[in-house]
PDB file of C-alpha atoms in Angstrom:
ATOM      1  CA  GLY A   1     -13.172  -8.367  -9.386  1.00  0.00           C
ATOM      2  CA  GLU A   2     -12.837  -7.115 -12.903  1.00  0.00           C
ATOM      3  CA  GLN A   3      -9.492  -8.669 -13.745  1.00  0.00           C
ATOM      4  CA  THR A   4      -9.084 -11.335 -16.397  1.00  0.00           C
ATOM      5  CA  GLY A   5      -7.014 -14.445 -15.869  1.00  0.00           C
ATOM      6  CA  SER A   6      -7.223 -17.229 -13.333  1.00  0.00           C
ATOM      7  CA  ILE A   7      -9.920 -17.465 -10.675  1.00  0.00           C
ATOM      8  CA  LEU A   8      -7.521 -15.817  -8.206  1.00  0.00           C
ATOM      9  CA  CYS A   9      -7.416 -12.710 -10.397  1.00  0.00           C
ATOM     10  CA  THR A  10     -11.198 -12.553 -10.338  1.00  0.00           C
ATOM     11  CA  ILE A  11     -11.373 -13.014  -6.565  1.00  0.00           C
ATOM     12  CA  PHE A  12      -8.745 -10.424  -5.702  1.00  0.00           C
ATOM     13  CA  GLY A  13      -9.851  -7.679  -8.084  1.00  0.00           C
ATOM     14  CA  THR A  14      -7.772  -5.415 -10.236  1.00  0.00           C
ATOM     15  CA  THR A  15      -4.362  -3.821 -10.084  1.00  0.00           C
ATOM     16  CA  THR A  16      -3.666  -0.405 -11.526  1.00  0.00           C
ATOM     17  CA  LEU A  17      -0.026   0.612 -11.754  1.00  0.00           C
ATOM     18  CA  PHE A  18       0.625   4.320 -11.320  1.00  0.00           C
ATOM     19  CA  ASP A  19       3.201   6.037 -13.488  1.00  0.00           C
ATOM     20  CA  HIS A  20       5.844   8.297 -11.930  1.00  0.00           C
ATOM     21  CA  ALA A  21       3.821  11.481 -12.535  1.00  0.00           C
ATOM     22  CA  THR A  22       0.727  10.064 -10.789  1.00  0.00           C
ATOM     23  CA  LEU A  23       2.763   8.878  -7.808  1.00  0.00           C
ATOM     24  CA  ALA A  24       4.476  12.265  -7.558  1.00  0.00           C
ATOM     25  CA  ALA A  25       1.114  14.055  -7.629  1.00  0.00           C
ATOM     26  CA  ARG A  26      -0.366  11.814  -4.933  1.00  0.00           C
ATOM     27  CA  TYR A  27       2.747  11.651  -2.760  1.00  0.00           C
ATOM     28  CA  PRO A  28       4.907  14.747  -3.278  1.00  0.00           C
ATOM     29  CA  THR A  29       7.215  13.706  -0.433  1.00  0.00           C
ATOM     30  CA  HIS A  30       8.318  10.402   1.030  1.00  0.00           C
ATOM     31  CA  LYS A  31       6.814  11.481   4.352  1.00  0.00           C
ATOM     32  CA  THR A  32       3.422  12.005   2.683  1.00  0.00           C
ATOM     33  CA  PHE A  33       3.582   8.498   1.252  1.00  0.00           C
ATOM     34  CA  THR A  34       4.671   6.763   4.470  1.00  0.00           C
ATOM     35  CA  LYS A  35       2.027   8.591   6.527  1.00  0.00           C
ATOM     36  CA  ALA A  36      -0.768   7.467   4.177  1.00  0.00           C
ATOM     37  CA  TYR A  37       0.657   3.939   3.901  1.00  0.00           C
ATOM     38  CA  LYS A  38       0.948   3.504   7.684  1.00  0.00           C
ATOM     39  CA  LYS A  39      -2.616   4.761   8.154  1.00  0.00           C
ATOM     40  CA  ALA A  40      -3.879   2.210   5.627  1.00  0.00           C
ATOM     41  CA  LEU A  41      -1.874  -0.542   7.351  1.00  0.00           C
ATOM     42  CA  ARG A  42      -3.403   0.302  10.752  1.00  0.00           C
ATOM     43  CA  ARG A  43      -6.932   0.254   9.313  1.00  0.00           C
ATOM     44  CA  SER A  44      -6.298  -3.034   7.516  1.00  0.00           C
ATOM     45  CA  ALA A  45      -4.815  -4.710  10.606  1.00  0.00           C
ATOM     46  CA  ARG A  46      -7.705  -3.494  12.796  1.00  0.00           C
ATOM     47  CA  ALA A  47     -10.211  -4.827  10.260  1.00  0.00           C
ATOM     48  CA  GLY A  48      -8.491  -8.210  10.235  1.00  0.00           C
ATOM     49  CA  TRP A  49      -7.250  -8.034   6.650  1.00  0.00           C
ATOM     50  CA  LEU A  50      -3.599  -8.111   7.735  1.00  0.00           C
ATOM     51  CA  LEU A  51      -1.799  -9.840  10.544  1.00  0.00           C
ATOM     52  CA  LYS A  52       0.179  -7.448  12.732  1.00  0.00           C
ATOM     53  CA  PRO A  53       3.533  -9.139  11.927  1.00  0.00           C
ATOM     54  CA  ASP A  54       2.818  -8.715   8.209  1.00  0.00           C
ATOM     55  CA  ALA A  55       1.827  -5.073   8.748  1.00  0.00           C
ATOM     56  CA  ARG A  56       5.163  -4.467  10.510  1.00  0.00           C
ATOM     57  CA  LEU A  57       7.057  -5.943   7.541  1.00  0.00           C
ATOM     58  CA  MET A  58       5.065  -3.831   5.112  1.00  0.00           C
ATOM     59  CA  LYS A  59       5.704  -0.718   7.219  1.00  0.00           C
ATOM     60  CA  ARG A  60       9.457  -1.391   7.012  1.00  0.00           C
ATOM     61  CA  TRP A  61       9.163  -1.741   3.240  1.00  0.00           C
ATOM     62  CA  ALA A  62       7.339   1.592   2.949  1.00  0.00           C
ATOM     63  CA  THR A  63       9.884   3.364   5.102  1.00  0.00           C
ATOM     64  CA  SER A  64      12.774   2.058   3.002  1.00  0.00           C
ATOM     65  CA  SER A  65      11.023   2.618  -0.346  1.00  0.00           C
ATOM     66  CA  THR A  66      11.736   5.434  -2.776  1.00  0.00           C
ATOM     67  CA  VAL A  67       8.068   6.384  -3.248  1.00  0.00           C
ATOM     68  CA  GLY A  68       7.521  10.106  -2.913  1.00  0.00           C
ATOM     69  CA  GLY A  69       9.844  12.970  -3.522  1.00  0.00           C
ATOM     70  CA  SER A  70      12.539  14.077  -1.141  1.00  0.00           C
TER      71      SER A  70
END
C-alpha cells in the first residue's frame, strides 16, 4: 500500500475518491454502474475475497445507490 496512517492503511492500500464528473464519465447510467459492480462482486466472491452473504449485501447497496445517471 501507499497510504499513510496506521498499519491497516498500509496493508489495505489507497483510496481514491472520484468526483461527480469522473463517476458520470465512467458510469453514464445507473445500469452501467450496477452491471460493472455486480461483475466485480462475482469475481471477488469466486476468488475468495468476499463471502457470498457479504456480496449479496453489497449488491443490494449498489442497486439502491444513486451512482450513475438515470
